[in-house]
Amino acid sequence: MNKNNLYKKLIVSLSGAALLTVGLSQMPNNVLNNMPVEVSAAKKTKVIGANSAIYRLKGKKMVKTSTVLKVGKKVRVSNKKTVKGKVYYKIGKNQYIKAVNVDGKKRKAAKKTVLYTRKGKVIKNSKIVKGQKVTIYGAAVTIKGKKYYSTRLGYIKASTLAKKKPVVNNDVEKPNENNTTPTNKPDSGNNTASANNSNSTSVPSTGGSSSTSPSVPTVDYVKAAKDQAVEDIKKAQDDAVNLVKSSPLADDEKQTAVNQIEDIVKAALGEQKDGKSGAINDAKTVADVKKVVDETKAKCELVGNQIVSNDLVKQEGDFVKDSVAKMDDGDAKTAAPDKIAKAVKAANDAITSAKSQADLDKAEADFQNALNDAVPFAKQQEYAKDTINSAVTDAKTAINNDTTLSKDEKDEAISEIDAVSDAALVAHKDDTNDGDNVSHNIYDAKTTSDILSSVNMVLATCKARQTDSSLKEQKDSAIKEINQAADDAIHTVTSSSASTENKQAAVDRINAIVKNALGEQKDGLTGDIHDAMSADEINTIKEQVTKSCELEGKKLASSELVSQVSDFASKSVAKMDDGDAKTAAPDKIAKAVKDAKDAIANAKSQADLDKAEADFQSALNDAVPFAKQQAYTVDSINNAVKAAKDRIKNDGLLTDSDKEEKLAQIDSNAVVKAALGEQKDGTSGDVHDATTTNDLLLIQNSVITVCDRI
């Protein structure tokens, strides 16, 4: 052995022995917390539950690399290493991932909900019932302004998870729920100085009588409860509406349900939904507020839950009807279809008539019993297993036969399918028993709804990963068109006369639009295009992005034009007659400019932009009558023509014949003639026919340009 290496081993061994001798408890906390601590363990297979960056250990720090392992990928982990209080798994030579991204934490759902994609789209049929255990991974991520956690099968709203019970501080006096303000009472024990030291701080006199303890501000607990109630009820409304919108109902049926939820919330918060009218405003105590909140949330949830339940009844009925084929021959198999049809009708009637969640729960329980009576639950599980295995086989075959996919892409797709199907079919896995199989395994399922949810999760993943070559070609084509549209829009922006700051802001917005569609690298490997599962989705994304990019260029041009047109209108104020209108005109123009620029900035379509411009023109005409703007334009053009002629006449470098030729050119120029008409007084010609201030500005500028060139 090399002598230096031997010395190093001896030093390490002796150092370790010394630490054990001294005792870790005697070391400073900051040293302990910052020391990388590695714990050896046998290698295990883990499945990534949340997109996980790979880290490298440099000194005492973990440094994040640009490589990210996606959800569903299997990794072999060995040692655990704790660095600055965070736990990592070693997955290769100086390669680590955060343990929370593969181990996860179990949480209960506080209400019925659904799962979402990374882009915030509802995963159809991804039902999570109240009280169901869900394993979440990694830190919360923000999707469209709201917090979500990865569940490995999709993202769940943080607000739908049961909150951890807070630590109760028994030293803090709780407010009396039936009073608007708390009653402060002294301790019933001995009022000694030591016992009341924290409340007896001396304060300087302010000129009046001195006090040995500071005054305690009165807290309006009812107002605080009402403020929180507004937020809680709005969240309940959002959750209920999302359930409605994710259902397969017709648009008019969805709207009816959304209107019901709207009416419930208005009754609680008032017309403006700010709690300043309605039941919340009328509440006198904290207990009253809580009662209104609980009742409103229950009503909102019930509307959404009724729709979800009716939808699931149909799906479960169809699923069990298909599973009849797994039954043995006999009278039971023959009678099953009629029993299922009767169970579906009875369940739908009971769900529609439900007045509370308890009624809904009873309807679902009765329905489950009726389904089990028609087709034994074990046969439903058997059919689910066959359905999943068949879908997985078909998807893997399609992926392996897809010549447009690289080996890594195929491995990644198959790995994700395996992860989801394992969660559904493998009841107890020693290496990857991370809790997901508790919620999504068909053998641990208690109801047909649980089984169906597991099946749908697998089918959705298979469909998403089973990308055929034609779809990939369409995505590639769309990516090129989107990037080209972005380049064109950016060129339009940078070529404009806008300020550098405004140009950059527009370019940033265009890049953000494209990034959302194509991902950070704008290559379509992430983003909306990556998630698209049909040609229609791809075309919709392409059209929306193209229009949005074009709109940014038009918005900038429109905003700049507003500034130019307003300057022109401001100058035309001079043509107005004296009076109050003339005095008020500048302020009206300034307001019109601000309103127009705000409307342009918020425009979501060309129609919005057109309306902003039309409203701006109306506001300008209100400030300065259009006839006065036309009169100013005539004067401006005549002044430009006169100035050009004077310049030519006074040019000492021109001969008399040259001067006559140029003067004739001005008089005969088509642009000048067209601007003012034959009489050159604006009673005919382009100025007379103009309908907007922008038209007048363009006509004036055209004449000035012609005059400058001659």
XYZ file of C-alpha atoms in Angstrom:
710
model
C 0.000 0.000 0.000
C 1.186 3.517 -0.824
C 2.655 5.133 2.298
C 0.627 8.337 1.908
C -2.597 6.376 1.559
C -1.723 4.338 4.635
C -1.155 7.533 6.638
C -4.485 8.921 5.429
C -6.332 5.769 6.488
C -4.680 5.851 9.880
C -5.556 9.526 10.384
C -9.181 8.937 9.422
C -9.429 5.910 11.708
C -7.850 7.745 14.628
C -10.044 10.781 14.065
C -13.121 8.603 14.106
C -11.987 6.895 17.304
C -11.336 10.258 18.895
C -14.822 11.472 18.026
C -16.343 8.379 19.575
C -14.226 8.825 22.671
C -15.107 12.488 23.145
C -18.772 11.986 22.268
C -20.733 13.722 19.546
C -22.836 15.503 22.133
C -19.805 17.552 23.169
C -19.261 18.981 19.658
C -20.702 22.389 18.731
C -24.131 22.209 17.062
C -23.019 24.223 14.037
C -20.265 21.687 13.372
C -22.657 18.768 13.700
C -25.272 20.334 11.447
C -22.817 21.135 8.667
C -20.898 17.878 8.682
C -21.806 15.573 5.762
C -22.937 12.381 7.471
C -23.149 9.256 5.341
C -24.995 6.136 6.432
C -24.262 2.944 4.539
C -27.164 0.842 3.337
C -27.829 -2.018 0.988
C -28.777 -0.944 -2.524
C -32.495 -0.585 -3.140
C -34.619 0.343 -6.125
C -36.574 3.546 -5.693
C -39.035 5.293 -7.996
C -38.776 9.062 -8.463
C -41.927 10.647 -7.059
C -41.154 14.283 -7.943
C -38.840 15.623 -10.641
C -35.445 15.415 -8.959
C -32.238 17.260 -9.766
C -28.964 15.370 -9.407
C -26.508 16.909 -6.925
C -22.741 16.592 -6.557
C -20.898 16.901 -3.259
C -18.231 19.599 -3.317
C -16.535 19.996 0.018
C -19.325 20.392 2.553
C -21.915 21.596 0.038
C -24.318 19.853 -2.302
C -24.251 21.559 -5.715
C -27.243 21.131 -8.022
C -26.490 20.023 -11.591
C -28.621 20.671 -14.667
C -29.598 16.987 -14.930
C -33.124 16.199 -13.758
C -34.617 12.738 -13.222
C -38.304 12.721 -14.110
C -41.196 11.258 -12.171
C -41.532 7.495 -12.646
C -37.869 6.772 -13.335
C -36.358 3.919 -11.312
C -33.010 4.449 -9.609
C -30.751 2.262 -7.493
C -29.896 4.027 -4.251
C -27.247 3.078 -1.701
C -25.925 5.329 1.034
C -27.881 8.068 2.744
C -25.982 11.289 3.248
C -27.071 14.214 5.415
C -25.688 17.597 4.394
C -26.697 20.722 6.321
C -29.751 18.970 7.713
C -31.026 17.666 4.348
C -31.013 13.961 3.497
C -29.803 12.687 0.115
C -29.515 9.261 -1.515
C -26.380 8.299 -3.384
C -27.279 6.976 -6.860
C -23.838 6.872 -8.471
C -20.294 8.141 -8.246
C -20.657 11.564 -6.589
C -24.294 11.700 -7.662
C -27.094 12.323 -5.165
C -30.825 13.056 -5.136
C -32.995 14.391 -2.333
C -34.523 11.588 -0.290
C -37.906 13.353 -0.019
C -38.288 12.988 -3.782
C -38.382 9.195 -3.524
C -39.459 8.405 0.049
C -42.357 10.811 0.267
C -44.719 11.581 3.151
C -48.214 10.232 3.702
C -50.988 12.803 4.031
C -54.762 12.472 4.111
C -57.071 14.234 1.691
C -59.282 16.665 3.596
C -61.898 16.631 0.842
C -62.791 14.918 -2.401
C -60.483 16.165 -5.152
C -58.682 15.296 -8.385
C -55.091 15.222 -9.647
C -53.529 17.681 -12.077
C -50.738 17.728 -14.668
C -47.670 19.942 -14.179
C -49.459 22.525 -16.340
C -52.497 22.611 -14.059
C -54.801 20.541 -16.283
C -57.158 18.083 -14.581
C -56.241 14.413 -15.043
C -59.584 12.932 -16.052
C -61.039 10.330 -13.679
C -58.220 10.821 -11.150
C -60.534 10.742 -8.161
C -59.180 11.180 -4.634
C -61.801 10.716 -1.908
C -61.941 12.460 1.452
C -59.795 10.684 4.034
C -57.779 8.792 1.405
C -54.062 8.493 2.129
C -51.878 10.129 -0.502
C -48.095 9.996 -0.659
C -46.598 13.357 -1.589
C -43.027 13.929 -2.709
C -40.594 16.812 -2.575
C -41.335 20.447 -1.865
C -44.508 22.225 -2.918
C -44.484 23.625 -6.456
C -46.457 26.613 -7.726
C -48.812 26.029 -10.648
C -50.804 29.028 -11.866
C -50.365 30.790 -8.551
C -51.401 27.864 -6.318
C -49.370 25.341 -4.324
C -49.325 21.669 -5.369
C -47.466 18.511 -4.338
C -46.358 15.714 -6.633
C -47.995 12.335 -5.928
C -45.989 10.505 -8.605
C -49.239 9.948 -10.501
C -50.058 13.633 -10.778
C -50.148 16.822 -8.694
C -52.572 17.460 -5.837
C -53.541 20.875 -4.483
C -51.890 21.576 -1.148
C -55.136 23.174 0.039
C -56.992 19.858 -0.283
C -54.671 18.013 2.098
C -55.528 17.710 5.778
C -53.549 20.233 7.769
C -51.172 19.021 10.449
C -52.455 19.751 13.929
C -50.736 22.861 15.308
C -48.851 22.741 18.568
C -51.168 24.093 21.258
C -49.667 26.695 23.583
C -51.603 26.290 26.828
C -50.183 29.568 28.148
C -52.074 31.593 25.538
C -55.606 32.513 26.518
C -58.152 31.549 23.857
C -60.810 34.092 22.877
C -64.371 33.497 23.952
C -66.047 32.516 20.695
C -69.312 34.121 21.751
C -67.771 37.534 22.491
C -66.522 40.119 20.042
C -63.504 40.888 22.230
C -61.615 38.788 24.783
C -61.969 39.397 28.492
C -58.589 39.887 30.141
C -58.549 38.499 33.655
C -55.687 38.381 36.167
C -54.323 35.037 37.352
C -56.400 33.451 40.068
C -53.265 32.490 41.996
C -50.925 34.695 44.021
C -50.191 37.920 42.221
C -46.477 37.908 42.954
C -43.892 39.951 41.142
C -42.147 36.868 39.847
C -45.356 35.323 38.574
C -46.296 38.408 36.608
C -42.860 39.547 35.548
C -43.605 39.210 31.827
C -46.626 41.493 32.124
C -45.202 44.136 34.423
C -42.632 45.880 32.267
C -42.315 49.486 33.325
C -43.046 52.111 30.670
C -42.087 55.791 30.769
C -44.715 58.337 31.697
C -46.329 60.195 28.833
C -47.369 63.090 30.979
C -50.365 61.466 32.657
C -50.465 58.898 35.401
C -47.749 56.267 35.178
C -48.528 52.613 34.631
C -46.548 49.560 35.607
C -47.794 47.492 32.653
C -48.342 48.393 28.990
C -51.873 48.507 27.631
C -52.975 45.442 25.688
C -54.540 46.315 22.320
C -58.062 44.996 21.832
C -58.244 42.321 19.154
C -61.438 42.174 17.096
C -61.661 38.408 16.771
C -64.961 38.540 14.891
C -63.512 40.801 12.195
C -60.449 38.580 11.897
C -62.703 35.512 11.615
C -64.789 37.217 8.916
C -61.682 38.146 6.901
C -60.481 34.535 7.038
C -63.983 33.313 6.215
C -64.017 35.247 2.927
C -60.772 33.542 1.892
C -61.936 30.071 2.985
C -65.274 30.336 1.174
C -63.636 31.528 -2.047
C -61.276 28.543 -1.899
C -64.240 26.230 -1.422
C -65.894 27.837 -4.433
C -62.776 27.351 -6.595
C -62.508 23.684 -5.606
C -66.172 23.004 -6.325
C -66.077 24.799 -9.682
C -62.940 22.862 -10.693
C -64.747 19.597 -9.974
C -67.658 20.731 -12.119
C -65.461 21.856 -15.012
C -63.473 18.612 -14.990
C -66.652 16.571 -15.376
C -67.918 15.202 -18.731
C -71.180 17.178 -18.479
C -72.434 19.267 -21.377
C -71.493 22.953 -21.218
C -75.024 24.039 -20.268
C -75.139 21.475 -17.452
C -71.762 22.652 -16.157
C -72.947 26.247 -16.255
C -76.071 25.359 -14.264
C -73.928 23.762 -11.549
C -71.477 26.694 -11.513
C -74.441 29.067 -11.127
C -75.665 27.043 -8.134
C -72.263 27.394 -6.483
C -72.236 31.107 -7.318
C -75.606 31.603 -5.594
C -74.403 29.724 -2.495
C -71.321 31.952 -2.217
C -73.305 35.146 -2.822
C -75.656 34.212 0.015
C -72.659 33.934 2.325
C -70.481 36.825 1.139
C -72.872 39.169 -0.626
C -73.044 40.378 -4.202
C -69.429 41.583 -4.246
C -68.149 38.441 -2.477
C -66.172 40.565 -0.025
C -68.107 39.595 3.108
C -69.511 43.101 3.535
C -73.011 41.821 2.981
C -74.618 38.399 3.199
C -74.606 35.903 6.047
C -70.963 36.521 6.999
C -71.590 40.224 7.476
C -74.645 39.490 9.629
C -72.710 37.139 11.952
C -72.292 38.547 15.472
C -69.802 36.094 16.990
C -66.884 33.917 15.960
C -69.147 30.892 16.409
C -71.691 32.445 14.024
C -68.965 33.036 11.425
C -67.712 29.469 11.735
C -71.235 28.130 11.273
C -71.719 30.123 8.053
C -68.331 28.991 6.709
C -68.986 25.323 7.495
C -72.463 25.400 5.949
C -71.304 27.265 2.831
C -68.329 24.984 2.266
C -70.554 21.927 2.715
C -73.076 23.237 0.179
C -70.375 24.115 -2.383
C -68.678 20.758 -1.957
C -71.998 18.968 -2.257
C -72.748 20.484 -5.687
C -69.356 19.431 -7.038
C -69.468 16.073 -5.295
C -72.920 15.271 -6.688
C -71.666 15.799 -10.233
C -68.530 13.751 -9.627
C -70.567 10.997 -7.984
C -73.087 10.804 -10.838
C -70.248 10.688 -13.344
C -68.486 7.935 -11.401
C -71.704 5.939 -11.097
C -71.917 5.777 -14.887
C -68.253 4.836 -15.250
C -68.407 2.259 -12.469
C -71.576 0.786 -13.956
C -69.914 0.412 -17.365
C -66.778 -1.052 -15.765
C -68.693 -3.651 -13.754
C -70.825 -4.474 -16.793
C -67.611 -5.326 -18.679
C -66.331 -7.372 -15.740
C -69.366 -9.674 -15.959
C -67.332 -11.658 -18.496
C -65.063 -12.849 -15.654
C -67.978 -14.482 -13.824
C -68.575 -18.199 -14.017
C -71.482 -19.341 -16.159
C -74.819 -19.545 -14.424
C -77.917 -17.683 -13.374
C -75.862 -14.998 -11.563
C -74.029 -14.073 -14.753
C -77.300 -13.836 -16.668
C -78.952 -11.666 -14.024
C -75.955 -9.337 -13.540
C -76.652 -6.788 -16.352
C -80.195 -6.050 -15.102
C -78.945 -5.736 -11.527
C -76.259 -3.277 -12.609
C -78.734 -1.137 -14.583
C -81.103 -1.021 -11.605
C -78.234 -0.098 -9.248
C -77.115 2.753 -11.524
C -80.629 4.244 -11.706
C -81.191 4.002 -7.959
C -77.781 5.589 -7.252
C -78.354 8.492 -9.671
C -81.753 9.224 -8.110
C -80.324 9.124 -4.578
C -77.345 11.335 -5.492
C -79.532 13.948 -7.176
C -81.841 14.044 -4.136
C -78.997 14.234 -1.592
C -79.242 17.170 0.806
C -75.972 16.550 2.612
C -72.663 14.747 2.304
C -74.051 12.038 4.569
C -76.858 11.415 2.053
C -74.281 11.269 -0.716
C -72.082 8.836 1.221
C -75.086 6.598 1.845
C -76.029 6.646 -1.842
C -72.493 5.634 -2.815
C -72.339 2.900 -0.147
C -75.701 1.467 -1.260
C -74.519 1.565 -4.864
C -71.332 -0.316 -3.991
C -73.319 -3.026 -2.199
C -75.586 -3.372 -5.233
C -72.605 -3.681 -7.587
C -70.987 -6.332 -5.384
C -74.265 -8.223 -5.370
C -74.310 -8.153 -9.184
C -70.609 -9.003 -9.716
C -68.426 -10.258 -6.833
C -65.685 -7.781 -5.957
C -62.935 -10.339 -6.621
C -64.163 -10.668 -10.216
C -64.009 -6.877 -10.611
C -60.392 -6.953 -9.410
C -59.585 -9.801 -11.791
C -61.021 -7.874 -14.736
C -59.057 -4.762 -13.714
C -55.820 -6.748 -13.669
C -56.427 -8.049 -17.199
C -57.320 -4.561 -18.453
C -54.145 -3.060 -17.012
C -51.864 -5.809 -18.297
C -53.367 -5.555 -21.773
C -52.951 -1.756 -21.887
C -49.362 -1.969 -20.626
C -48.434 -4.615 -23.212
C -49.963 -2.617 -26.081
C -48.283 0.609 -24.958
C -44.849 -0.990 -24.591
C -45.141 -2.613 -28.007
C -46.054 0.704 -29.605
C -43.182 2.478 -27.847
C -40.593 -0.150 -28.795
C -41.786 -0.086 -32.425
C -41.667 3.719 -32.649
C -38.631 4.504 -34.813
C -38.839 8.218 -33.992
C -37.926 7.632 -30.340
C -34.368 7.247 -29.074
C -33.420 4.389 -26.731
C -33.357 6.800 -23.773
C -36.825 8.120 -24.678
C -38.167 4.574 -24.935
C -36.590 3.577 -21.609
C -38.007 6.656 -19.915
C -41.523 6.023 -21.282
C -41.496 2.340 -20.332
C -40.087 3.148 -16.877
C -42.976 5.521 -16.204
C -45.533 2.944 -17.343
C -43.906 0.276 -15.165
C -43.989 2.573 -12.129
C -47.713 3.259 -12.485
C -48.689 -0.332 -13.303
C -46.586 -1.619 -10.391
C -48.418 0.753 -8.071
C -51.692 -0.712 -9.300
C -50.814 -4.405 -9.413
C -47.935 -5.204 -7.057
C -49.467 -5.395 -3.615
C -46.306 -5.415 -1.494
C -42.946 -4.361 -2.909
C -39.934 -4.578 -0.599
C -37.850 -2.025 -2.516
C -40.443 0.527 -3.600
C -43.116 0.250 -0.926
C -43.472 4.016 -0.634
C -47.147 4.262 0.209
C -48.589 4.787 -3.261
C -49.713 1.170 -3.458
C -51.912 1.825 -0.414
C -53.954 4.365 -2.368
C -53.785 3.006 -5.902
C -53.415 -0.774 -5.701
C -56.386 -2.752 -6.998
C -55.894 -5.495 -4.380
C -56.010 -2.988 -1.534
C -59.097 -1.337 -3.040
C -62.324 -1.327 -1.042
C -64.704 -0.083 -3.730
C -65.242 -0.285 -7.476
C -64.379 3.409 -7.582
C -60.934 2.630 -6.103
C -60.342 -0.059 -8.712
C -61.498 2.175 -11.552
C -59.259 5.007 -10.357
C -56.244 2.667 -10.461
C -57.143 1.401 -13.921
C -57.651 4.915 -15.282
C -54.303 6.065 -13.889
C -52.523 3.303 -15.790
C -54.550 3.803 -18.989
C -53.883 7.563 -18.947
C -50.135 7.019 -18.520
C -50.052 4.409 -21.285
C -51.909 6.735 -23.624
C -49.665 9.678 -22.800
C -46.449 7.715 -23.372
C -47.690 5.803 -26.429
C -46.762 8.524 -28.895
C -46.857 7.439 -32.550
C -44.463 8.813 -35.161
C -47.086 10.925 -36.972
C -47.914 12.761 -33.744
C -44.221 13.368 -33.093
C -43.832 14.759 -36.616
C -46.762 17.108 -36.014
C -45.175 18.262 -32.774
C -41.863 18.897 -34.529
C -43.647 20.908 -37.218
C -45.572 22.922 -34.626
C -42.357 23.637 -32.701
C -40.750 25.108 -35.830
C -43.804 27.253 -36.596
C -44.033 28.524 -33.018
C -40.351 29.466 -32.912
C -40.687 31.208 -36.289
C -43.763 33.126 -35.079
C -41.799 34.212 -32.021
C -38.858 35.365 -34.172
C -41.205 37.364 -36.433
C -42.931 38.967 -33.449
C -39.605 39.854 -31.823
C -38.391 41.398 -35.105
C -41.570 43.506 -35.251
C -40.996 44.650 -31.683
C -37.295 45.474 -32.041
C -37.934 47.346 -35.303
C -40.490 49.628 -33.684
C -39.868 53.160 -32.453
C -40.684 52.187 -28.870
C -38.263 52.808 -26.030
C -35.626 50.183 -25.266
C -37.372 49.393 -21.988
C -40.756 48.827 -23.651
C -39.181 46.725 -26.407
C -37.435 44.498 -23.873
C -40.641 44.054 -21.868
C -42.479 42.936 -25.027
C -39.663 40.536 -25.978
C -39.742 39.054 -22.464
C -43.498 38.466 -22.753
C -43.070 36.745 -26.124
C -40.332 34.505 -24.697
C -42.562 33.629 -21.727
C -45.397 32.629 -24.090
C -43.090 30.367 -26.086
C -41.456 28.943 -22.950
C -44.875 27.924 -21.619
C -45.632 26.130 -24.882
C -42.246 24.559 -25.631
C -40.389 24.500 -22.322
C -37.248 26.192 -21.078
C -35.153 25.113 -24.077
C -37.965 25.865 -26.569
C -37.464 22.435 -28.124
C -40.792 20.928 -27.085
C -39.253 18.383 -24.738
C -41.265 20.048 -21.975
C -44.153 22.511 -21.995
C -47.702 22.262 -23.351
C -46.623 20.726 -26.685
C -44.860 17.936 -24.828
C -48.063 17.158 -22.892
C -50.313 17.264 -25.993
C -51.931 13.906 -26.742
C -53.710 14.612 -30.044
C -53.333 16.485 -33.317
C -56.148 18.834 -32.279
C -54.324 19.741 -29.062
C -51.114 20.429 -30.988
C -52.896 22.677 -33.501
C -54.733 24.534 -30.747
C -51.490 25.230 -28.888
C -49.758 26.335 -32.098
C -52.579 28.710 -33.074
C -52.860 30.194 -29.583
C -49.119 30.800 -29.285
C -48.838 32.251 -32.799
C -51.715 34.655 -32.157
C -50.350 35.602 -28.727
C -46.893 36.371 -30.158
C -48.362 38.433 -32.994
C -50.573 40.240 -30.503
C -47.573 41.335 -28.414
C -46.084 43.079 -31.465
C -49.407 44.725 -32.270
C -49.905 45.794 -28.650
C -46.546 47.551 -28.586
C -47.230 49.290 -31.910
C -50.698 50.282 -30.716
C -49.355 51.670 -27.440
C -46.727 53.731 -29.273
C -49.356 55.002 -31.684
C -51.502 56.123 -28.751
C -48.632 58.349 -27.597
C -48.138 59.854 -31.059
C -51.847 60.353 -31.713
C -52.354 61.964 -28.295
C -49.556 64.465 -29.029
C -51.254 65.328 -32.310
C -54.625 65.744 -30.594
C -53.050 67.903 -27.893
C -51.721 70.303 -30.563
C -55.137 70.467 -32.222
C -56.620 71.872 -28.990
C -55.437 75.259 -30.286
C -58.145 75.136 -32.978
C -60.885 74.920 -30.358
C -62.926 77.969 -29.427
C -62.182 79.516 -26.064
C -64.168 78.151 -23.161
C -64.432 75.414 -20.581
C -64.109 72.639 -23.161
C -60.743 73.955 -24.322
C -59.531 74.197 -20.726
C -60.680 70.678 -19.910
C -59.269 69.099 -23.089
C -55.664 68.405 -21.916
C -56.831 66.476 -18.835
C -59.326 64.513 -20.926
C -56.596 63.579 -23.402
C -54.250 62.487 -20.604
C -56.962 60.280 -19.114
C -57.785 58.831 -22.528
C -54.106 57.915 -23.024
C -53.848 56.181 -19.638
C -57.081 54.223 -20.126
C -56.053 53.188 -23.638
C -52.599 51.994 -22.607
C -54.059 50.009 -19.705
C -56.618 48.375 -22.021
C -53.955 47.593 -24.624
C -51.648 46.044 -22.013
C -54.501 43.804 -20.780
C -55.751 42.828 -24.259
C -56.034 39.066 -24.723
C -57.102 39.119 -28.377
C -57.224 41.281 -31.481
C -60.848 42.053 -30.632
C -59.752 43.486 -27.261
C -57.115 45.571 -29.026
C -59.629 46.879 -31.571
C -62.005 47.853 -28.765
C -59.244 49.666 -26.868
C -58.391 51.689 -29.977
C -62.069 52.474 -30.701
C -62.642 53.594 -27.111
C -59.523 55.765 -27.304
C -60.766 57.451 -30.470
C -64.141 58.160 -28.868
C -62.382 59.697 -25.841
C -60.216 61.903 -28.099
C -63.263 63.115 -30.015
C -64.894 63.952 -26.698
C -61.845 66.007 -25.723
C -61.324 67.700 -29.124
C -64.143 67.584 -31.730
C -62.962 65.702 -34.820
C -63.692 68.695 -37.048
C -61.176 70.704 -35.030
C -58.604 67.927 -35.473
C -59.224 68.065 -39.238
C -58.836 71.852 -39.258
C -55.520 71.524 -37.430
C -54.367 68.939 -39.995
C -55.166 71.285 -42.908
C -53.131 74.051 -41.277
C -50.278 71.661 -40.501
C -50.122 70.417 -44.107
C -50.315 73.940 -45.572
C -47.560 75.041 -43.200
C -45.387 72.107 -44.270
C -45.934 72.936 -47.951
C -45.170 76.646 -47.371
C -42.034 75.810 -45.371
C -40.804 73.511 -48.166
C -41.422 76.171 -50.813
C -39.653 78.838 -48.748
C -36.682 76.497 -48.293
C -36.467 75.953 -52.063
C -36.824 79.667 -52.893
C -34.091 80.622 -50.433
C -31.648 77.863 -51.501
C -28.711 79.770 -53.016
C -27.279 76.635 -54.615
C -30.294 76.160 -56.897
C -30.754 77.889 -60.245
C -34.032 79.631 -61.020
C -35.056 76.808 -63.328
C -34.271 74.222 -60.609
C -36.373 76.195 -58.146
C -39.326 76.388 -60.537
C -39.090 72.645 -61.212
C -39.101 71.744 -57.528
C -41.931 74.149 -56.702
C -43.953 72.611 -59.514
C -43.235 69.155 -58.129
C -44.743 70.126 -54.773
C -47.897 71.575 -56.347
C -48.363 68.599 -58.634
C -47.409 65.904 -56.128
C -50.150 63.282 -55.860
C -49.764 62.903 -52.095
C -50.211 66.627 -51.446
C -53.171 66.861 -53.814
C -54.792 63.774 -52.310
C -54.391 65.102 -48.790
C -56.291 68.371 -49.211
C -58.252 67.857 -52.434
C -58.381 70.045 -55.521
C -59.154 73.214 -53.540
C -56.316 72.502 -51.086
C -58.568 73.510 -48.191
C -59.456 70.100 -46.772
C -63.095 70.324 -47.811
C -62.343 67.302 -49.962
C -59.484 64.816 -50.158
C -58.029 62.425 -47.580
C -58.297 64.802 -44.622
C -61.991 65.278 -45.315
C -62.564 61.513 -45.629
C -60.550 60.542 -42.528
C -62.448 58.898 -39.642
C -59.778 58.645 -36.940
C -57.049 60.828 -35.466
C -54.565 58.184 -36.604
C -55.729 58.721 -40.214
C -55.058 62.454 -39.873
C -51.617 61.872 -38.366
C -50.629 59.502 -41.191
C -51.837 61.973 -43.859
C -49.908 64.834 -42.268
C -46.726 62.756 -41.959
C -46.973 61.590 -45.583
C -47.102 65.196 -46.848
C -44.226 66.284 -44.596
C -42.108 63.362 -45.881
C -42.811 64.284 -49.518
C -41.992 67.947 -48.915
C -38.709 67.063 -47.209
C -37.621 64.864 -50.123
C -38.192 67.451 -52.865
